[in-house]
């Protein structure tokens, strides 16, 4: 959970920024907002509390003048490998048949992209997505075909056993088998990451086990380019988290990037996308969705439907959590 302490920390930093511009952090943000002034880079952002550890790995690459593409791949691999994580990687909660299926996507500054969906028993779907992008003429591979592609390219086949915590929770769920999305499950959901490197190039990644106890074969927004994540190096990058069906209906991340192209700030673009989502999803009150965006100037913003969406931001001044503003 985003603790009150972390929230206050974030708010305090933001008020320093707004009121005085004294801190290095605040000054950087303020300057980037004005035309003609230096771009704030490198910078990396990712969704939820698990974003902190992922940002740390991404930052190491960015700080050494590495590429945003490498940063967003290696960053989210930390989350995929975290055995405590119940919503990303193989330790996550399974679908309703007890099988963990993973979705991931990646996109770079050239508009190249790759994705995998419904992938079983592979530890790093994001690395497979990158390989789809770099080694095939395709964008999206799914299911057994995606798994075969991964195995053919040297990824090991992992055990099909659930992680101990996932197994415990799945057994408990089986007692009622209630199929209902829960808002902010333990505040751990998809990890979406967007970054701007020292050369001014943007990239994005997104990886998840999707909705817990989903129907077998269900695919969410995360591996769908333009829904769960999108990058346009002329404009900005965006990613989404939350109930994927609602994001798919509005091509959420693409919409955020297009709104930035029209001149909206990253936060305004995320807010407008949330409003569009509400208009197209009559059941919006029962779900959570959050958008995170970054533009070419290094300005960022986030907005969610319900309270509780947090994100991590790392730049030269540190790696910190923030709470997004929300509609409801
Ligand atoms: N967006 C993901 C999905 O619907 C889940 C999430 O972000 O929690 O698959």
Coordinates of C-alpha atoms and ligand atoms in Angstrom, one line a residue:
X1 CA 0.0 0.0 0.0
X2 CA 1.1 3.6 -0.5
X3 CA 1.6 4.7 3.0
X4 CA 0.4 8.0 4.4
X5 CA 4.0 8.8 5.1
X6 CA 5.0 8.2 1.5
X7 CA 2.0 10.3 0.3
X8 CA 2.9 13.1 2.6
X9 CA 6.5 12.9 1.4
X10 CA 5.3 13.2 -2.2
X11 CA 2.9 16.0 -1.5
X12 CA 5.6 17.9 0.5
X13 CA 7.9 17.7 -2.4
X14 CA 5.3 18.9 -4.8
X15 CA 4.5 21.9 -2.6
X16 CA 8.2 22.8 -2.4
X17 CA 8.1 22.7 -6.2
X18 CA 5.1 24.8 -6.6
X19 CA 5.8 27.3 -3.9
X20 CA 9.5 28.0 -3.9
X21 CA 11.3 26.0 -6.6
X22 CA 14.1 25.7 -4.1
X23 CA 14.8 22.0 -4.2
X24 CA 16.8 20.5 -7.1
X25 CA 13.8 18.2 -7.7
X26 CA 11.3 21.0 -7.8
X27 CA 13.5 23.3 -9.9
X28 CA 14.0 20.5 -12.5
X29 CA 10.2 20.0 -12.8
X30 CA 9.4 23.6 -13.0
X31 CA 12.0 24.3 -15.6
X32 CA 10.9 21.5 -17.8
X33 CA 7.5 22.9 -18.0
X34 CA 8.6 26.1 -19.7
X35 CA 9.2 26.2 -23.5
X36 CA 12.8 26.6 -24.6
X37 CA 14.3 25.4 -21.3
X38 CA 16.3 22.3 -20.8
X39 CA 14.6 18.9 -21.0
X40 CA 14.5 17.0 -17.7
X41 CA 16.2 13.8 -18.6
X42 CA 16.9 11.0 -18.0
X43 CA 13.8 10.1 -16.1
X44 CA 11.9 6.8 -15.6
X45 CA 8.4 6.2 -14.2
X46 CA 6.5 3.1 -13.3
X47 CA 3.2 2.1 -11.8
X48 CA 2.5 1.1 -8.2
X49 CA 4.9 0.5 -5.2
X50 CA 6.7 -2.3 -7.0
X51 CA 7.8 0.5 -9.4
X52 CA 10.5 1.6 -6.9
X53 CA 12.6 -1.5 -7.2
X54 CA 12.0 -1.6 -11.0
X55 CA 13.0 2.0 -11.4
X56 CA 16.2 1.4 -9.5
X57 CA 17.3 -1.2 -12.1
X58 CA 16.2 1.0 -14.9
X59 CA 17.9 4.1 -13.4
X60 CA 21.3 2.3 -13.4
X61 CA 21.0 2.0 -17.2
X62 CA 19.8 5.5 -17.7
X63 CA 22.3 7.1 -15.4
X64 CA 25.1 5.4 -17.4
X65 CA 23.7 7.0 -20.6
X66 CA 22.1 3.8 -21.6
X67 CA 19.1 3.4 -23.8
X68 CA 15.5 3.8 -22.6
X69 CA 14.6 0.6 -24.3
X70 CA 17.1 -1.4 -22.2
X71 CA 16.0 0.5 -19.1
X72 CA 12.3 -0.4 -19.5
X73 CA 13.1 -4.0 -20.3
X74 CA 15.6 -4.6 -17.4
X75 CA 13.5 -2.5 -15.0
X76 CA 10.3 -4.5 -15.2
X77 CA 12.3 -7.8 -15.2
X78 CA 12.9 -7.1 -11.5
X79 CA 9.2 -7.2 -10.9
X80 CA 8.7 -10.3 -13.0
X81 CA 11.3 -12.1 -10.9
X82 CA 10.0 -11.0 -7.5
X83 CA 8.5 -14.1 -6.0
X84 CA 6.4 -12.0 -3.6
X85 CA 4.5 -10.4 -6.4
X86 CA 1.0 -11.7 -6.9
X87 CA 0.2 -9.8 -10.1
X88 CA 3.3 -9.8 -12.3
X89 CA 5.4 -12.8 -13.3
X90 CA 5.1 -16.5 -12.5
X91 CA 4.5 -16.1 -8.8
X92 CA 1.3 -14.3 -9.5
X93 CA -2.3 -15.4 -9.0
X94 CA -3.6 -17.8 -11.6
X95 CA -6.6 -17.8 -13.8
X96 CA -9.7 -19.6 -12.6
X97 CA -8.4 -22.9 -13.9
X98 CA -5.3 -22.5 -11.7
X99 CA -2.9 -21.6 -14.5
X100 CA -0.7 -18.5 -14.5
X101 CA -0.8 -16.8 -17.9
X102 CA 1.3 -13.7 -18.6
X103 CA 1.0 -10.7 -20.9
X104 CA 3.7 -8.2 -21.8
X105 CA 4.5 -5.5 -24.3
X106 CA 7.5 -3.2 -25.2
X107 CA 7.9 -0.3 -27.6
X108 CA 10.9 1.9 -28.5
X109 CA 11.6 5.3 -30.0
X110 CA 11.5 4.1 -33.5
X111 CA 7.9 2.9 -33.1
X112 CA 9.1 -0.7 -33.1
X113 CA 7.0 -2.9 -30.8
X114 CA 6.6 -6.5 -29.6
X115 CA 4.2 -8.3 -27.3
X116 CA 3.2 -11.7 -25.9
X117 CA -0.1 -12.7 -24.5
X118 CA -1.3 -15.7 -22.5
X119 CA 2.2 -17.0 -22.2
X120 CA 2.7 -19.9 -19.7
X121 CA 5.8 -21.0 -17.7
X122 CA 8.2 -18.3 -19.0
X123 CA 9.8 -16.2 -16.3
X124 CA 10.4 -13.0 -18.3
X125 CA 7.6 -12.3 -20.8
X126 CA 9.0 -8.8 -21.4
X127 CA 12.2 -10.2 -22.8
X128 CA 10.2 -12.5 -25.1
X129 CA 8.2 -9.5 -26.2
X130 CA 11.4 -7.7 -27.0
X131 CA 12.6 -10.7 -29.0
X132 CA 9.3 -10.7 -30.9
X133 CA 10.0 -7.1 -31.8
X134 CA 13.6 -7.7 -32.7
X135 CA 13.7 -11.1 -34.3
X136 CA 10.4 -11.5 -36.0
X137 CA 8.3 -9.6 -38.6
X138 CA 5.4 -9.7 -36.1
X139 CA 4.2 -7.6 -33.2
X140 CA 2.1 -10.0 -31.1
X141 CA 2.5 -13.7 -30.3
X142 CA 0.2 -15.7 -28.1
X143 CA -0.2 -18.9 -26.1
X144 CA 1.6 -22.1 -27.2
X145 CA 3.1 -20.3 -30.2
X146 CA 4.7 -17.6 -28.0
X147 CA 5.9 -20.3 -25.6
X148 CA 7.5 -22.3 -28.4
X149 CA 9.1 -19.1 -29.8
X150 CA 10.6 -18.4 -26.3
X151 CA 11.9 -22.0 -25.9
X152 CA 13.4 -22.0 -29.3
X153 CA 15.2 -18.8 -28.3
X154 CA 16.7 -20.3 -25.2
X155 CA 14.3 -19.3 -22.5
X156 CA 13.9 -22.1 -19.9
X157 CA 10.5 -23.7 -19.3
X158 CA 9.7 -23.0 -15.7
X159 CA 7.6 -25.2 -13.3
X160 CA 3.8 -25.0 -13.6
X161 CA 3.5 -25.1 -9.8
X162 CA 1.9 -22.0 -8.3
X163 CA 3.9 -20.0 -5.8
X164 CA 3.0 -20.9 -2.2
X165 CA 1.1 -17.6 -1.6
X166 CA -0.7 -17.8 -4.9
X167 CA -1.7 -21.4 -4.2
X168 CA -3.0 -20.5 -0.8
X169 CA -5.1 -17.6 -2.2
X170 CA -6.3 -19.6 -5.2
X171 CA -7.5 -22.4 -2.8
X172 CA -9.4 -19.9 -0.7
X173 CA -10.9 -18.3 -3.9
X174 CA -12.1 -21.7 -5.1
X175 CA -14.4 -21.9 -2.1
X176 CA -16.7 -19.3 -3.6
X177 CA -15.2 -18.9 -7.1
X178 CA -16.6 -15.4 -7.2
X179 CA -15.6 -13.7 -10.5
X180 CA -15.3 -10.0 -9.6
X181 CA -12.6 -7.5 -10.2
X182 CA -11.3 -6.0 -7.0
X183 CA -10.1 -2.4 -7.0
X184 CA -6.4 -2.0 -6.2
X185 CA -5.8 -5.6 -5.1
X186 CA -3.1 -5.2 -2.4
X187 CA -2.0 -2.2 -4.4
X188 CA -0.1 -4.5 -6.7
X189 CA -1.1 -4.7 -10.3
X190 CA 0.5 -4.5 -13.7
X191 CA 3.8 -2.8 -13.9
X192 CA 4.0 -0.3 -16.7
X193 CA 7.2 1.7 -17.2
X194 CA 8.0 4.7 -19.4
X195 CA 11.4 6.3 -19.7
X196 CA 13.2 9.2 -21.4
X197 CA 17.0 8.6 -21.8
X198 CA 19.9 11.0 -22.0
X199 CA 19.6 11.1 -25.8
X200 CA 16.0 12.3 -25.5
X201 CA 14.5 9.0 -26.7
X202 CA 11.4 7.4 -25.2
X203 CA 10.5 3.8 -24.6
X204 CA 7.8 1.9 -22.7
X205 CA 7.1 -1.6 -21.3
X206 CA 4.2 -3.3 -19.6
X207 CA 4.0 -6.8 -18.0
X208 CA 1.3 -8.5 -15.9
X209 CA -0.4 -11.7 -15.0
X210 CA -3.6 -9.9 -15.8
X211 CA -6.8 -10.1 -13.8
X212 CA -6.7 -12.7 -11.0
X213 CA -9.0 -15.7 -11.6
X214 CA -9.8 -14.5 -15.1
X215 CA -11.2 -17.0 -17.7
X216 CA -8.5 -19.1 -19.2
X217 CA -7.4 -17.3 -22.4
X218 CA -8.5 -13.9 -21.3
X219 CA -6.1 -11.2 -22.5
X220 CA -6.2 -7.7 -21.0
X221 CA -4.9 -4.3 -22.2
X222 CA -1.2 -4.8 -21.2
X223 CA 0.0 -6.7 -24.3
X224 CA -2.1 -4.6 -26.7
X225 CA 0.0 -1.8 -28.2
X226 CA -1.9 1.4 -27.7
X227 CA -4.1 0.1 -24.9
X228 CA -1.7 -0.9 -22.1
X229 CA 1.2 1.1 -23.3
X230 CA 2.2 3.4 -26.2
X231 CA 5.2 5.4 -27.3
X232 CA 5.5 8.1 -29.9
X233 CA 9.0 9.5 -29.8
X234 CA 7.8 12.9 -31.2
X235 CA 5.3 13.3 -28.4
X236 CA 5.5 11.1 -25.4
X237 CA 4.8 7.8 -23.8
X238 CA 2.0 6.4 -21.7
X239 CA 1.0 3.2 -19.9
X240 CA -2.1 2.0 -18.1
X241 CA -3.0 -0.2 -15.2
X242 CA -6.3 -1.5 -13.8
X243 CA -9.2 -3.3 -15.4
X244 CA -8.0 -4.0 -18.9
X245 CA -11.3 -4.3 -20.6
X246 CA -12.2 -0.7 -19.8
X247 CA -8.8 0.5 -21.2
X248 CA -9.1 -1.6 -24.3
X249 CA -12.5 0.0 -25.1
X250 CA -10.8 3.4 -25.5
X251 CA -7.3 2.5 -26.7
X252 CA -6.2 4.2 -23.5
X253 CA -2.4 4.7 -23.8
X254 CA -2.7 5.7 -27.4
X255 CA -5.4 8.2 -26.5
X256 CA -3.2 9.7 -23.8
X257 CA -0.3 10.2 -26.2
X258 CA -2.6 11.7 -28.8
X259 CA -4.0 14.1 -26.3
X260 CA -0.4 15.2 -25.4
X261 CA 0.1 15.7 -29.2
X262 CA -2.8 18.1 -29.1
X263 CA -1.0 20.1 -26.5
X264 CA -2.3 18.8 -23.2
X265 CA 0.1 18.3 -20.3
X266 CA 0.7 14.7 -19.3
X267 CA -1.6 15.0 -16.3
X268 CA -4.4 16.6 -18.3
X269 CA -4.1 14.0 -21.0
X270 CA -4.4 11.2 -18.4
X271 CA -7.4 13.0 -16.8
X272 CA -9.2 13.3 -20.2
X273 CA -8.5 9.6 -20.9
X274 CA -10.1 8.7 -17.6
X275 CA -13.1 10.9 -18.5
X276 CA -13.4 9.1 -21.8
X277 CA -13.2 5.8 -20.1
X278 CA -16.0 6.7 -17.8
X279 CA -18.1 7.7 -20.8
X280 CA -17.5 4.4 -22.5
X281 CA -17.8 2.1 -19.5
X282 CA -21.1 2.5 -17.6
X283 CA -19.9 0.3 -14.8
X284 CA -16.9 2.5 -14.1
X285 CA -17.7 3.0 -10.4
X286 CA -16.8 -0.6 -9.6
X287 CA -13.3 -0.6 -11.2
X288 CA -10.0 1.0 -11.0
X289 CA -7.8 2.4 -13.8
X290 CA -4.7 4.5 -13.7
X291 CA -2.8 6.2 -16.5
X292 CA 0.8 7.4 -16.4
X293 CA 2.4 9.7 -19.0
X294 CA 5.7 11.3 -19.9
X295 CA 6.3 13.8 -22.6
X296 CA 9.4 14.7 -24.7
X297 CA 10.3 17.5 -22.2
X298 CA 10.5 15.1 -19.4
X299 CA 7.3 16.3 -17.8
X300 CA 5.2 13.6 -16.3
X301 CA 1.6 13.2 -15.0
X302 CA -0.8 10.5 -13.8
X303 CA -4.5 10.3 -13.1
X304 CA -6.8 7.5 -12.0
X305 CA -10.4 6.7 -11.7
X306 CA -10.5 5.9 -8.0
X307 CA -8.2 7.0 -5.3
X308 CA -5.2 4.7 -4.5
X309 CA -3.1 4.7 -7.7
X310 CA 0.5 5.3 -6.9
X311 CA 3.6 5.5 -9.1
X312 CA 7.4 5.7 -8.7
X313 CA 9.6 8.3 -10.4
X314 CA 13.4 8.2 -10.6
X315 CA 15.6 10.9 -11.9
X316 CA 18.9 12.4 -10.9
X317 CA 17.5 13.5 -7.6
X318 CA 16.2 10.2 -6.4
X319 CA 13.5 7.5 -6.7
X320 CA 10.2 8.3 -4.9
X321 CA 6.6 7.3 -4.7
X322 CA 3.7 9.7 -5.6
X323 CA 0.0 9.3 -5.4
X324 CA -2.0 10.2 -8.5
X325 CA -4.9 12.5 -8.4
X326 CA -8.2 10.7 -9.1
X327 CA -11.6 11.4 -10.5
X328 CA -13.7 9.8 -7.7
Ligands
LIG1 N1 -4.4 -4.1 -16.8 C1 -4.2 -5.4 -16.4 C2 -5.2 -6.3 -17.1 O1 -6.4 -6.0 -17.2 C3 -4.3 -5.7 -14.9 C4 -3.9 -4.6 -14.0 O2 -3.3 -3.6 -14.3 O3 -4.1 -4.9 -12.8 O4 -4.8 -7.4 -17.5

